[in-house]
Structure formats: C-alpha cells, structure tokens
Amino acid sequence: MTIAPLDKLGDWNPQLLRELKGRLRPRNLLIALPISLLGQLLLLMSFASQLPSDDATASSVYSKYCLTRSSQYGECVRDALGHFPVNWQQWWLDVFVWLSIFGFIALLVVGTHLLISDLSREEQRGTLNFIRLSPQSTTSVLSGKLLGVPILLYLVAALALPLHLWAAFQAEIPANMILGFYGVVAASCACFYSIALIYGLVSAGIGGFQAWLGSGAMLLLLYILTALTMGGGSALSNTSGDWLHLFSPLALLPYLMNASIPVTETYSAFSQLSKLTWFNLPIGASFWSMASFSALNCGLWAYLAWQALKRCFHNPSATLLSKRQSYSLTACFEVLILGFALQTRTGHDRVNELFNNFTYILVLNLFLFAFLMAALSPHRQALQDWARYRRERKSSRLVSRLQNLVWGEKSPALVAVGLNLAIAVSMLVPWISTWPGQRGIQALVALLLSVNLFLIYASIAQLMLFMQTQKRALWAATTVTALIVLPPIIFGLLSLSPEKVAAVWLFSAFPWAAVKEATSTTVIMTVMSQWLMLALLNIQTTRQLRLAGESATKALMEHSARSGQRSV
C-alpha cells in the first residue's frame, strides 16, 4: 500500500502540513500568481521605457543603454540602418539588480510580518498553548511555521526566479556566483525569520501592532543598507557599523555587477566593499570571501536565535536566554564588532578615527545590553520563588550563593549583566590602551560612564519587573527606552549641546559625546552620582526580594499548618 505524499509530510512535520493546508487554497493561489507576474511585467515595462526610441521625429535621444554616443552632447547616435545600438548586457544587468533588491526586501519585510502576525493570531485564539502541549518538538513546530507561514511568498518568489536567472545569464554573470548569492539570501532569510519568531513569541502584550512594528523596523534597516550599498556614496564607514553589511546579500550585488561589467567608476560600491577588513583580514577582497563570511555570520545568529526559541517556546515564563548563553552571546558580539573597528581610513587622523570607531561600538553595545536586560531579567513569580529559596537556604555557603547569582535561572539579572559588561570591557580595554594621547583616556572614561549607565538601566528594569501589574514587562521596556531616547531629544530641543553643558550629557546614554569637554571634577562627580544611584536601586531591590521571600515563606507555612489541621 502506497503512502500519499501529504501523509509522509505530515509524519515528518505535522505543523508544516497544517500550515500548508491552511494557505495553499485555490483562492490564495489565484491571488499570488497574478501578483508575481504583474510585478515582473511592471519592472520590464519600466526598463523598456528607458530604451532609446527609434522615433524619426526626435531630434536627439538620450539613454544610458546606447552603445554609441556623440562626444559633444552625449546623445545617442544611430547606426547605418537608422537604429540605436542597445547595450543589452547593461539593460539585463539593471533588471537583475532591481529584481534582486525588490525580491529580497519583499522576502524579508513581508515574511517577517507574516510570521509575527501568525504567532500573534495563534496567541489570541489560544491555539498556541495547544501547540505547546503537543508532543512535537520546538524545532518541528517552529520550522513548520518558518517554512509554511510564508509559503505564498515563497511561491511568488519562485515564479520570479526564471526571469531573475534569465536576466543574470543575459548579463553574463557566472552561474556559480548566482548560486552563491542565492545561498546568502537563504541564510539571511533564515536569520531574520528566526529573530522574527522570537519577537513574535515575546511581544504578545503589544497586540496586533507588533507585526507592523517588526516589519517596519526591518524595512528601515533594509532601506539604510540598500542606500549605503547602491546609493553611489560611501558604502563603508570603516567602523563597526560595517558589520551590518554581512546581514544583507545586497552587499554582494556590486561584486555580481563588477563580474558582468567591470567598470569601477560606475559601480563605486565595489571598490569600497573590496576594502572591507575584519581584524585586518580582507574579507571584502573577493565575492566568495564576502559571501562566506556573510553566510557564517547569518548562520551564527540564526543558531543563537534557535537556542533562545528552544528555551522559551514550551516554557513562556522562562527567560529568553540562560545566563550561560548570554556570556557566549556577548563574547561573539564583541569579537565581531571589534574586528571591524580596527579599520581606519588613510589620510585621516588615526586617533580621531579610532575614537569614532569606539563610539560606534558603544552604540551597538547599547542595543546589545538593552536586549540582554529583557532576555535575562526574570519576572515577579520567578523572583519570589528565588527569594523564598534563598531565605530557606540561609546556611548555604557564600560561594554557592554567588554561583546561583552567576548561573541561576531565577536569580536577578544584575550580576549576569555585570559579568557580560566585564566580558565586553575585557576586550575593549586592551585595544584602547594602545591609543596614543588623551583620546585613550577619554575613551576609558566614556566606557566607565556607559558601564555605569547600563547597570542602572538593568537595575531599573529588574525593579519594575517586580511590580504587581500585569503589563510590567511593557512598563519596564517603555521606561528604559524613554531613559535612553528622551534626554538627547530634550537636550536638542533646548539647544544644550555637549560643548555648552557637558555635565548633563554625561548622564545620558551617550556620554562619549561630552567627555572631551568635561572637566575632571565633573567626571568624578558624575561617576560618584551614578554609583550612588546604582546603590540605592539595588538596596530597594534587595529589600523587596527579602520581603517577598518572607511573605512567600509565611504563606507556605500557613498553608502547611491548615493542611495539617484538616488531616487531624
């Protein structure tokens, strides 16, 4: 007896079969097919309108696709038959490039929106908890989501694939480079889709707005990366910000374009990206080195994202990361961005270039530690359990208590955030110590102020997560975001530049902007104020934990006493 293909698919991944049955309906297919074909037709019509017209009444014709132009005015010149010779290789290359850009942006923006909105819908209907209780593994369920939810989008992309390949072959792009480009596209989609699944699982409190927020952030990121790569300006900043190019396969387009038409003055992005280095390794020197490094980078973050998904899918109350995982995450992050920070531009002041690279590192670390605060901070019930356990084990050794703070699942996150900061500092300080002059001292001061601020933000977030309100996670995220974003906006509206009032900028999330103008007395007073604030916050947190442990222990003892009386 033969087994139907759908039955085999259901045995392999029941969640994928469920998603396919819900989406591959005739009505949806009849919508997806025309969308893909119409989009391709509009793109071809747009480029066809840019070809030189053989209209005999036109006195002069201008087109970038003419093979012959007059040397004086640059208008197209007809051949002996009265036609305009067309550079079809250039035309098909532009079709290939813009189809790649539109296709990749659609895959990421629409795909992340579909995944996040699907998880939000499942959460609202209550079916997500039913899926959690099923015997399927996390990998089976979420891979079924990842492959099945955007299936119509995959179909639209597959229908555009013949035109994309035909344009590439007509532009004389090597086939192996096209396959390498597709491999990086797949790795990038896997990375961002995995991050979208995490965001969809942890942002249920936002409601239906979460999908638009996630896809909007993705569109903004892709717009910036596309503008840097294809905008005709400087594709590289020679800072840690260049690391973001590794998430986008669009950074490979200049290499494909150069393989088709090697004209560096036309495609300046190629000459820029070819100088990209990481710890002085020329990863941008060739297409394959850039593609390999991009695929490894996307694969690394996709792997880390799946570790978080496996941890929190079946146990929504657990923290997104374990403390052990956070230390590995911070180490990987710091190594990656520090490797790009070693780049400097020739003809510029090296010390100022290094400090500029350092400010990019601090900004990227601000995003990292904001994420770690959310990923490591346990909520009220977990903290109550930990406080009760700690109260009952008062006789335990100091070493055991410290180990619990460093590795424990339910212990407060401040010690773990501090250790992650220590990992980052241990990698940055040796680099800063090699700088000549006063800039190195200013960088160390900015690093100290930033570390203090990160610890203060983590303490505030942990304290707010101990509130009794149901929306405590939203309150904590909003408060920390406001503390980061609002001060610079207020200072800007009041025209309080770092040169005028350095003291107030030292208390913002961007103290590096004012360390050059701040006096030693101002810096010392700022550090002392930060330490005092940090001490007060942790005294309050310790007090609440002690009270919670006492009340939880008392309630447990009263419950045991009542149970004993009933049994008697």
Coordinates of C-alpha atoms in Angstrom, one line a residue:
M1 CA 0.0 0.0 0.0
T2 CA 1.5 3.4 -1.1
I3 CA 1.6 6.3 1.3
A4 CA 0.4 9.7 -0.1
P5 CA 3.0 12.4 -0.2
L6 CA 0.9 14.6 2.2
D7 CA 0.8 11.8 4.7
K8 CA 4.6 11.5 4.5
L9 CA 4.9 15.2 5.0
G10 CA 2.5 15.0 8.0
D11 CA 4.6 12.3 9.6
W12 CA 7.8 14.3 9.1
N13 CA 6.4 17.7 10.2
P14 CA 2.7 17.9 11.2
Q15 CA 2.9 21.7 11.8
L16 CA 4.1 22.3 8.3
L17 CA 1.3 20.2 6.9
R18 CA -1.2 22.2 9.0
E19 CA 0.2 25.5 7.6
L20 CA 0.2 24.3 4.0
K21 CA -3.4 23.1 4.2
G22 CA -4.5 26.4 5.6
R23 CA -2.7 28.5 3.0
L24 CA -2.5 26.6 -0.3
R25 CA -6.1 27.1 -1.3
P26 CA -7.2 27.9 -4.8
R27 CA -8.3 31.4 -3.9
N28 CA -4.9 32.2 -2.4
L29 CA -3.0 30.7 -5.3
L30 CA -5.1 32.7 -7.8
I31 CA -4.0 35.9 -6.0
A32 CA -0.3 35.0 -5.6
L33 CA 0.2 34.1 -9.3
P34 CA -1.0 37.4 -10.8
I35 CA 0.9 39.4 -8.2
S36 CA 4.2 37.8 -9.2
L37 CA 3.6 38.1 -12.9
L38 CA 2.2 41.6 -12.7
G39 CA 5.2 42.8 -10.7
Q40 CA 7.6 41.3 -13.2
L41 CA 5.7 42.8 -16.1
L42 CA 5.8 46.3 -14.5
L43 CA 9.5 46.0 -13.9
L44 CA 10.2 45.0 -17.5
M45 CA 7.9 47.8 -18.8
S46 CA 9.7 50.3 -16.6
F47 CA 13.1 49.4 -18.0
A48 CA 11.7 49.1 -21.6
S49 CA 10.6 52.7 -21.3
Q50 CA 14.3 53.7 -20.7
L51 CA 15.5 52.2 -24.0
P52 CA 16.2 54.6 -26.9
S53 CA 13.2 55.1 -29.2
D54 CA 13.6 54.8 -33.0
D55 CA 11.2 57.7 -33.5
A56 CA 12.5 59.5 -36.5
T57 CA 10.9 62.8 -35.5
A58 CA 13.0 63.1 -32.3
S59 CA 15.9 65.5 -32.8
S60 CA 18.1 64.0 -30.0
V61 CA 17.7 60.9 -27.9
Y62 CA 19.4 60.3 -24.6
S63 CA 19.6 56.8 -22.9
K64 CA 22.1 55.1 -20.6
Y65 CA 21.7 52.0 -22.7
C66 CA 23.0 53.4 -26.0
L67 CA 26.2 51.8 -27.2
T68 CA 27.3 54.8 -29.2
R69 CA 27.0 58.5 -28.1
S70 CA 28.2 61.7 -29.5
S71 CA 31.3 63.1 -27.8
Q72 CA 29.9 66.6 -27.6
Y73 CA 26.4 66.3 -26.0
G74 CA 26.2 62.6 -25.2
E75 CA 23.0 61.9 -27.2
C76 CA 22.6 58.5 -28.8
V77 CA 23.9 58.0 -32.3
R78 CA 22.2 55.9 -34.9
D79 CA 23.9 53.1 -36.9
A80 CA 23.9 52.8 -40.7
L81 CA 20.4 51.3 -40.7
G82 CA 19.0 54.2 -38.7
H83 CA 18.6 52.3 -35.4
F84 CA 20.1 52.9 -32.0
P85 CA 22.5 50.1 -30.9
V86 CA 21.5 49.0 -27.5
N87 CA 23.7 47.7 -24.7
W88 CA 21.6 44.8 -23.8
Q89 CA 24.0 43.4 -21.3
Q90 CA 23.8 46.6 -19.3
W91 CA 20.0 46.6 -19.6
W92 CA 19.6 43.0 -18.4
L93 CA 22.1 43.7 -15.6
D94 CA 19.9 46.5 -14.3
V95 CA 16.8 44.3 -14.5
F96 CA 18.7 41.6 -12.5
V97 CA 19.9 44.1 -9.8
W98 CA 16.5 45.7 -9.2
L99 CA 14.6 42.4 -9.3
S100 CA 17.1 41.3 -6.6
I101 CA 16.6 44.3 -4.5
F102 CA 12.8 44.2 -4.7
G103 CA 12.7 40.5 -4.2
F104 CA 14.9 40.4 -1.2
I105 CA 13.1 43.3 0.5
A106 CA 9.8 41.6 -0.1
L107 CA 11.0 38.3 1.3
L108 CA 12.2 39.9 4.5
V109 CA 9.6 42.6 5.1
V110 CA 6.5 40.6 4.1
G111 CA 7.9 37.3 5.5
T112 CA 8.6 38.8 9.0
H113 CA 5.2 40.4 9.0
L114 CA 3.5 37.1 8.2
L115 CA 5.4 35.2 10.8
I116 CA 4.8 37.7 13.6
S117 CA 1.2 38.2 12.8
D118 CA 0.6 34.5 12.6
L119 CA 2.1 34.0 16.1
S120 CA 0.0 36.9 17.4
R121 CA -3.1 35.4 15.9
E122 CA -2.4 32.0 17.4
E123 CA -1.8 33.6 20.8
Q124 CA -5.1 35.5 20.7
R125 CA -7.0 32.4 19.7
G126 CA -5.4 30.3 22.4
T127 CA -4.2 27.7 19.8
L128 CA -0.5 28.5 20.5
N129 CA -0.8 26.9 24.0
F130 CA -2.4 23.9 22.4
I131 CA 0.5 23.6 20.1
R132 CA 2.9 23.9 23.0
L133 CA 1.2 20.9 24.7
S134 CA 1.5 18.7 21.6
P135 CA 4.3 16.1 21.6
Q136 CA 6.1 17.9 18.7
S137 CA 9.5 19.3 19.4
T138 CA 10.2 23.0 19.3
T139 CA 12.3 22.5 16.2
S140 CA 9.5 20.7 14.4
V141 CA 6.8 23.3 15.3
L142 CA 8.8 26.4 14.6
S143 CA 10.4 25.0 11.4
G144 CA 6.9 24.2 10.2
K145 CA 6.0 27.8 10.9
L146 CA 9.0 29.1 9.2
L147 CA 8.5 27.0 6.1
G148 CA 4.7 27.0 6.0
V149 CA 3.5 30.5 7.0
P150 CA 5.3 32.4 4.2
I151 CA 4.6 29.7 1.6
L152 CA 2.6 32.0 -0.7
L153 CA 5.5 34.5 -0.5
Y154 CA 7.9 31.6 -1.5
L155 CA 5.6 30.8 -4.4
V156 CA 5.7 34.5 -5.6
A157 CA 9.5 34.4 -5.4
A158 CA 9.7 31.1 -7.2
L159 CA 7.6 32.5 -10.1
A160 CA 10.1 35.4 -10.4
L161 CA 13.1 33.0 -10.4
P162 CA 13.1 32.2 -14.2
L163 CA 13.2 35.9 -15.1
H164 CA 15.9 36.5 -12.5
L165 CA 18.0 33.7 -13.8
W166 CA 17.5 34.8 -17.5
A167 CA 18.5 38.3 -16.6
A168 CA 21.6 37.1 -14.9
F169 CA 22.6 34.9 -17.8
Q170 CA 22.0 37.7 -20.3
A171 CA 24.1 40.0 -18.2
E172 CA 26.9 37.3 -18.3
I173 CA 27.1 36.8 -14.6
P174 CA 28.8 33.5 -13.7
A175 CA 26.4 30.7 -12.7
N176 CA 28.4 29.8 -9.6
M177 CA 28.2 33.4 -8.3
I178 CA 24.5 33.4 -8.8
L179 CA 24.2 30.2 -6.7
G180 CA 26.4 31.7 -4.0
F181 CA 24.1 34.8 -4.0
Y182 CA 21.1 32.6 -3.5
G183 CA 22.8 30.8 -0.7
V184 CA 23.4 34.0 1.2
V185 CA 19.8 35.1 0.6
A186 CA 18.6 31.8 2.2
A187 CA 21.0 32.3 5.1
S188 CA 19.8 35.9 5.7
C189 CA 16.2 34.9 5.5
A190 CA 16.7 32.1 8.0
C191 CA 18.5 34.5 10.4
F192 CA 15.8 37.3 10.2
Y193 CA 12.9 34.8 10.2
S194 CA 14.3 33.2 13.4
I195 CA 14.6 36.6 15.0
A196 CA 11.0 37.4 13.9
L197 CA 9.8 34.2 15.6
I198 CA 11.5 35.3 18.9
Y199 CA 9.9 38.7 18.6
G200 CA 6.5 37.2 17.9
L201 CA 6.7 35.0 21.0
V202 CA 7.9 37.6 23.4
S203 CA 5.8 40.6 22.2
A204 CA 2.3 39.2 22.7
G205 CA 1.4 42.1 25.0
I206 CA 1.6 44.7 22.2
G207 CA -1.4 43.1 20.4
G208 CA -1.9 43.3 16.6
F209 CA 0.6 46.3 16.3
Q210 CA 3.6 44.0 16.9
A211 CA 3.7 42.7 13.3
W212 CA 3.7 46.2 11.8
L213 CA 6.3 47.3 14.3
G214 CA 8.6 44.4 13.4
S215 CA 8.2 44.6 9.7
G216 CA 8.6 48.4 9.8
A217 CA 11.9 48.1 11.7
M218 CA 13.0 45.5 9.1
L219 CA 12.1 47.9 6.2
L220 CA 14.1 50.7 7.8
L221 CA 17.1 48.5 8.3
L222 CA 17.0 47.3 4.7
Y223 CA 16.5 50.8 3.4
I224 CA 19.6 52.0 5.1
L225 CA 21.7 49.0 3.9
T226 CA 20.4 49.4 0.4
A227 CA 21.1 53.1 0.3
L228 CA 24.6 52.5 1.6
T229 CA 25.3 49.7 -0.9
M230 CA 23.6 51.1 -4.0
G231 CA 23.3 54.8 -3.3
G232 CA 26.5 55.8 -5.1
G233 CA 28.1 57.2 -1.9
S234 CA 30.5 55.7 0.5
A235 CA 29.4 52.1 1.1
L236 CA 31.8 51.7 4.0
S237 CA 32.1 53.8 7.2
N238 CA 35.3 51.9 8.3
T239 CA 33.7 51.4 11.7
S240 CA 31.9 48.6 13.5
G241 CA 28.7 49.6 11.6
D242 CA 30.1 47.9 8.6
W243 CA 29.2 44.6 10.3
L244 CA 25.6 45.2 9.3
H245 CA 26.5 44.6 5.7
L246 CA 27.0 41.0 6.5
F247 CA 23.3 40.5 7.2
S248 CA 22.3 41.7 3.7
P249 CA 23.0 39.8 0.5
L250 CA 22.5 43.1 -1.3
A251 CA 26.2 43.8 -0.4
L252 CA 27.1 41.1 -2.9
L253 CA 25.4 42.9 -5.8
P254 CA 28.4 45.1 -6.5
Y255 CA 30.5 42.0 -6.9
L256 CA 28.0 40.5 -9.4
M257 CA 27.8 43.8 -11.2
N258 CA 31.5 44.0 -11.5
A259 CA 31.7 40.4 -12.8
S260 CA 29.3 41.4 -15.5
I261 CA 30.7 44.9 -16.4
P262 CA 34.0 45.6 -14.7
V263 CA 33.8 49.4 -14.6
T264 CA 34.8 50.6 -11.1
E265 CA 33.9 54.2 -11.7
T266 CA 30.3 53.3 -12.5
Y267 CA 29.9 50.9 -9.5
S268 CA 31.9 52.6 -6.8
A269 CA 30.4 50.4 -4.2
F270 CA 32.5 47.5 -5.4
S271 CA 35.8 49.4 -4.9
Q272 CA 34.5 50.4 -1.5
L273 CA 33.4 47.0 -0.3
S274 CA 36.5 45.3 -1.7
K275 CA 38.5 47.2 1.1
L276 CA 36.4 45.7 3.9
T277 CA 38.6 44.0 6.6
W278 CA 37.9 42.2 9.8
F279 CA 41.0 42.0 12.1
N280 CA 42.9 43.1 9.0
L281 CA 41.6 40.0 7.1
P282 CA 40.5 41.2 3.6
I283 CA 37.0 39.6 3.7
G284 CA 35.8 42.0 1.0
A285 CA 38.6 41.2 -1.4
S286 CA 36.5 38.7 -3.4
F287 CA 32.9 37.7 -3.9
W288 CA 33.5 34.3 -2.2
S289 CA 35.2 35.6 0.9
M290 CA 32.4 38.2 1.4
A291 CA 29.7 35.6 0.7
S292 CA 31.3 33.0 3.0
F293 CA 31.6 35.5 5.9
S294 CA 28.1 36.7 5.4
A295 CA 26.7 33.2 5.4
L296 CA 28.7 32.3 8.6
N297 CA 27.5 35.5 10.3
C298 CA 23.9 34.8 9.5
G299 CA 24.3 31.2 10.4
L300 CA 25.8 32.1 13.8
W301 CA 22.9 34.4 14.8
A302 CA 20.3 32.0 13.4
Y303 CA 21.8 29.3 15.6
L304 CA 21.8 31.6 18.7
A305 CA 18.2 32.6 17.9
W306 CA 17.1 28.9 17.8
Q307 CA 18.7 28.3 21.1
A308 CA 16.5 31.0 22.6
L309 CA 13.4 29.6 20.8
K310 CA 14.0 26.1 22.1
R311 CA 14.3 27.6 25.6
C312 CA 11.2 29.8 25.7
F313 CA 8.7 28.1 23.4
H314 CA 7.5 25.3 25.7
N315 CA 8.1 27.4 28.8
P316 CA 6.9 31.0 28.2
S317 CA 7.7 32.1 31.7
A318 CA 11.4 31.3 31.3
T319 CA 13.9 34.0 30.5
L320 CA 14.8 34.2 26.8
L321 CA 18.4 33.3 27.4
S322 CA 20.1 31.4 30.2
K323 CA 23.0 33.3 31.9
R324 CA 25.5 30.9 30.4
Q325 CA 24.1 31.6 26.9
S326 CA 24.3 35.3 27.4
Y327 CA 28.0 35.2 28.2
S328 CA 28.7 33.3 24.9
L329 CA 26.5 35.8 23.0
T330 CA 28.3 38.8 24.4
A331 CA 31.7 37.3 23.6
C332 CA 30.7 36.6 20.0
F333 CA 29.2 40.0 19.6
E334 CA 32.3 41.8 20.9
V335 CA 34.7 39.8 18.8
L336 CA 32.7 40.6 15.6
I337 CA 32.3 44.3 16.1
L338 CA 35.8 44.8 17.4
G339 CA 37.2 43.2 14.3
F340 CA 35.6 45.9 12.1
A341 CA 36.6 48.7 14.5
L342 CA 40.2 48.2 13.6
Q343 CA 39.6 49.7 10.2
T344 CA 40.9 53.2 9.6
R345 CA 40.8 55.5 6.6
T346 CA 44.0 56.6 5.0
G347 CA 44.6 60.4 5.0
H348 CA 42.7 60.9 8.3
D349 CA 43.8 61.5 11.9
R350 CA 44.2 57.9 13.2
V351 CA 43.4 58.7 16.8
N352 CA 40.2 60.5 16.0
E353 CA 39.3 57.7 13.6
L354 CA 39.8 55.2 16.5
F355 CA 37.6 57.2 18.8
N356 CA 34.9 57.5 16.2
N357 CA 35.0 53.7 15.8
F358 CA 34.8 53.4 19.6
T359 CA 31.6 55.4 19.6
Y360 CA 30.0 53.0 17.1
I361 CA 31.0 50.1 19.4
L362 CA 29.2 51.9 22.4
V363 CA 26.1 52.5 20.3
L364 CA 26.0 48.8 19.2
N365 CA 26.6 47.7 22.8
L366 CA 23.7 49.9 23.9
F367 CA 21.4 47.7 21.7
L368 CA 23.0 44.5 22.9
F369 CA 22.6 45.3 26.6
A370 CA 19.1 46.6 26.1
F371 CA 18.3 43.2 24.7
L372 CA 20.2 41.3 27.5
M373 CA 18.2 43.3 30.1
A374 CA 15.0 41.9 28.5
A375 CA 16.4 38.5 27.9
L376 CA 17.8 37.8 31.3
S377 CA 15.5 39.6 33.8
P378 CA 13.1 37.1 35.5
H379 CA 9.6 38.3 36.3
R380 CA 7.8 38.6 39.6
Q381 CA 6.9 35.0 40.2
A382 CA 10.3 33.7 39.4
L383 CA 11.9 36.3 41.7
Q384 CA 9.5 35.3 44.5
D385 CA 10.5 31.7 44.1
W386 CA 14.2 32.5 44.2
A387 CA 13.8 34.8 47.2
R388 CA 11.9 32.1 49.1
Y389 CA 14.6 29.5 48.2
R390 CA 17.3 31.9 49.2
R391 CA 15.6 32.5 52.6
E392 CA 15.2 28.8 53.2
R393 CA 18.9 28.2 52.4
K394 CA 20.4 30.9 54.6
S395 CA 23.0 28.4 55.8
S396 CA 24.4 27.9 52.3
R397 CA 28.0 29.0 51.7
L398 CA 28.9 32.3 50.1
V399 CA 30.4 30.5 47.1
S400 CA 27.1 28.7 46.5
R401 CA 25.1 32.0 46.6
L402 CA 27.5 33.6 44.2
Q403 CA 27.2 30.7 41.8
N404 CA 23.5 31.0 42.0
L405 CA 23.6 34.7 41.0
V406 CA 26.0 33.9 38.2
W407 CA 24.3 30.8 36.7
G408 CA 20.9 30.5 38.4
E409 CA 17.8 30.6 36.2
K410 CA 15.6 32.6 38.5
S411 CA 18.1 34.9 40.2
P412 CA 18.1 38.7 39.5
A413 CA 19.8 39.6 36.3
L414 CA 22.1 42.4 37.6
V415 CA 25.1 40.2 38.3
A416 CA 24.8 38.5 34.9
V417 CA 24.5 41.9 33.2
G418 CA 27.6 43.0 35.1
L419 CA 29.6 39.9 34.0
N420 CA 28.5 40.5 30.4
L421 CA 29.8 44.1 30.8
A422 CA 33.0 42.7 32.2
I423 CA 33.4 40.5 29.1
A424 CA 32.9 43.5 26.9
V425 CA 35.3 45.7 28.9
S426 CA 38.0 43.0 29.0
M427 CA 38.0 43.0 25.2
L428 CA 37.8 46.8 24.7
V429 CA 40.4 48.0 27.3
P430 CA 43.4 46.3 25.7
W431 CA 42.5 47.9 22.4
I432 CA 42.0 51.3 23.9
S433 CA 45.3 51.1 25.9
T434 CA 47.2 51.1 22.6
W435 CA 45.9 54.5 21.6
P436 CA 48.3 57.4 21.9
G437 CA 47.5 60.8 23.5
Q438 CA 44.5 61.9 25.5
R439 CA 41.9 60.2 23.4
G440 CA 42.6 56.8 25.0
I441 CA 41.9 58.3 28.5
Q442 CA 38.7 59.9 27.2
A443 CA 37.6 56.6 25.7
L444 CA 38.2 54.8 29.1
V445 CA 36.1 57.5 30.9
A446 CA 33.3 57.1 28.3
L447 CA 33.4 53.3 28.8
L448 CA 33.2 53.6 32.6
L449 CA 30.2 56.0 32.3
S450 CA 28.5 53.8 29.8
V451 CA 29.0 50.7 32.0
N452 CA 27.5 52.5 35.0
L453 CA 24.5 53.6 32.9
F454 CA 23.9 50.1 31.6
L455 CA 23.9 48.8 35.2
I456 CA 21.5 51.5 36.2
Y457 CA 19.2 50.7 33.4
A458 CA 19.3 47.0 34.2
S459 CA 18.5 47.7 37.9
I460 CA 15.5 49.9 36.9
A461 CA 14.2 47.2 34.6
Q462 CA 14.6 44.4 37.2
L463 CA 12.9 46.6 39.8
M464 CA 10.0 47.4 37.5
L465 CA 9.6 43.7 36.6
F466 CA 8.9 43.1 40.3
M467 CA 5.8 45.2 40.1
Q468 CA 2.4 43.6 40.6
T469 CA 0.8 45.0 37.4
Q470 CA 0.2 42.6 34.5
K471 CA 1.9 44.9 32.0
R472 CA 5.1 45.1 34.0
A473 CA 7.3 44.0 31.0
L474 CA 5.8 46.7 28.9
W475 CA 6.3 49.3 31.6
A476 CA 9.9 48.2 32.1
A477 CA 10.7 48.4 28.3
T478 CA 9.0 51.7 27.9
T479 CA 10.8 53.2 30.9
V480 CA 14.3 52.1 29.8
T481 CA 13.6 53.2 26.2
A482 CA 12.5 56.6 27.5
L483 CA 15.6 57.0 29.6
I484 CA 17.7 56.2 26.5
V485 CA 15.9 58.2 23.9
L486 CA 14.3 61.2 25.6
P487 CA 17.3 63.0 27.2
P488 CA 19.1 63.6 23.9
I489 CA 15.9 64.8 22.3
I490 CA 15.2 67.2 25.2
F491 CA 18.8 68.5 25.1
G492 CA 18.5 69.1 21.4
L493 CA 15.2 71.0 21.7
L494 CA 16.8 73.2 24.4
S495 CA 19.9 73.7 22.4
L496 CA 22.0 72.1 25.1
S497 CA 25.0 70.9 23.1
P498 CA 27.8 68.8 24.7
E499 CA 30.1 71.7 24.2
K500 CA 27.9 74.0 26.3
V501 CA 26.7 71.7 29.1
A502 CA 28.9 68.6 29.2
A503 CA 27.7 67.6 32.7
V504 CA 24.1 66.8 31.7
W505 CA 25.3 64.8 28.6
L506 CA 27.4 62.6 30.9
F507 CA 24.2 61.3 32.5
S508 CA 22.7 60.4 29.1
A509 CA 23.1 57.1 27.2
F510 CA 25.7 58.9 25.0
P511 CA 28.4 60.2 27.4
W512 CA 31.1 59.8 24.8
A513 CA 29.7 63.0 23.2
A514 CA 30.8 65.1 26.1
V515 CA 33.9 63.5 27.6
K516 CA 36.2 65.8 25.6
E517 CA 34.6 68.9 27.0
A518 CA 34.0 67.7 30.6
T519 CA 36.5 68.6 33.4
S520 CA 38.0 66.0 35.7
T521 CA 35.8 67.3 38.6
T522 CA 32.6 66.9 36.5
V523 CA 33.6 63.4 35.5
I524 CA 34.3 62.3 39.1
M525 CA 31.1 63.8 40.4
T526 CA 29.1 62.1 37.6
V527 CA 30.7 58.7 38.4
M528 CA 30.0 59.1 42.2
S529 CA 26.4 60.1 41.4
Q530 CA 25.9 57.1 39.2
W531 CA 27.3 54.7 41.9
L532 CA 25.1 56.3 44.5
M533 CA 22.0 55.8 42.2
L534 CA 23.0 52.2 41.5
A535 CA 23.5 51.5 45.2
L536 CA 20.0 53.0 46.1
L537 CA 18.3 51.0 43.3
N538 CA 19.9 47.7 44.5
I539 CA 19.1 48.4 48.1
Q540 CA 15.5 48.8 47.1
T541 CA 15.6 45.6 45.0
T542 CA 17.2 43.7 47.9
R543 CA 14.6 45.0 50.3
Q544 CA 11.7 43.9 48.0
L545 CA 13.3 40.5 47.5
R546 CA 13.7 40.0 51.2
L547 CA 10.0 41.0 51.9
A548 CA 8.9 38.7 49.0
G549 CA 10.8 35.8 50.5
E550 CA 9.4 36.4 53.9
S551 CA 5.8 36.6 52.7
A552 CA 6.2 33.6 50.4
T553 CA 7.7 31.5 53.2
K554 CA 5.0 32.7 55.7
A555 CA 2.2 31.9 53.2
L556 CA 3.7 28.4 52.6
M557 CA 3.9 27.7 56.3
E558 CA 0.3 28.8 56.9
H559 CA -0.9 26.6 54.1
S560 CA 1.0 23.6 55.6
A561 CA -0.4 24.3 59.0
R562 CA -4.0 24.5 57.6
S563 CA -3.4 21.2 55.7
G564 CA -2.2 19.6 58.9
Q565 CA -5.2 20.7 60.9
R566 CA -7.6 19.3 58.2
S567 CA -5.8 16.0 58.3
V568 CA -6.1 15.8 62.1

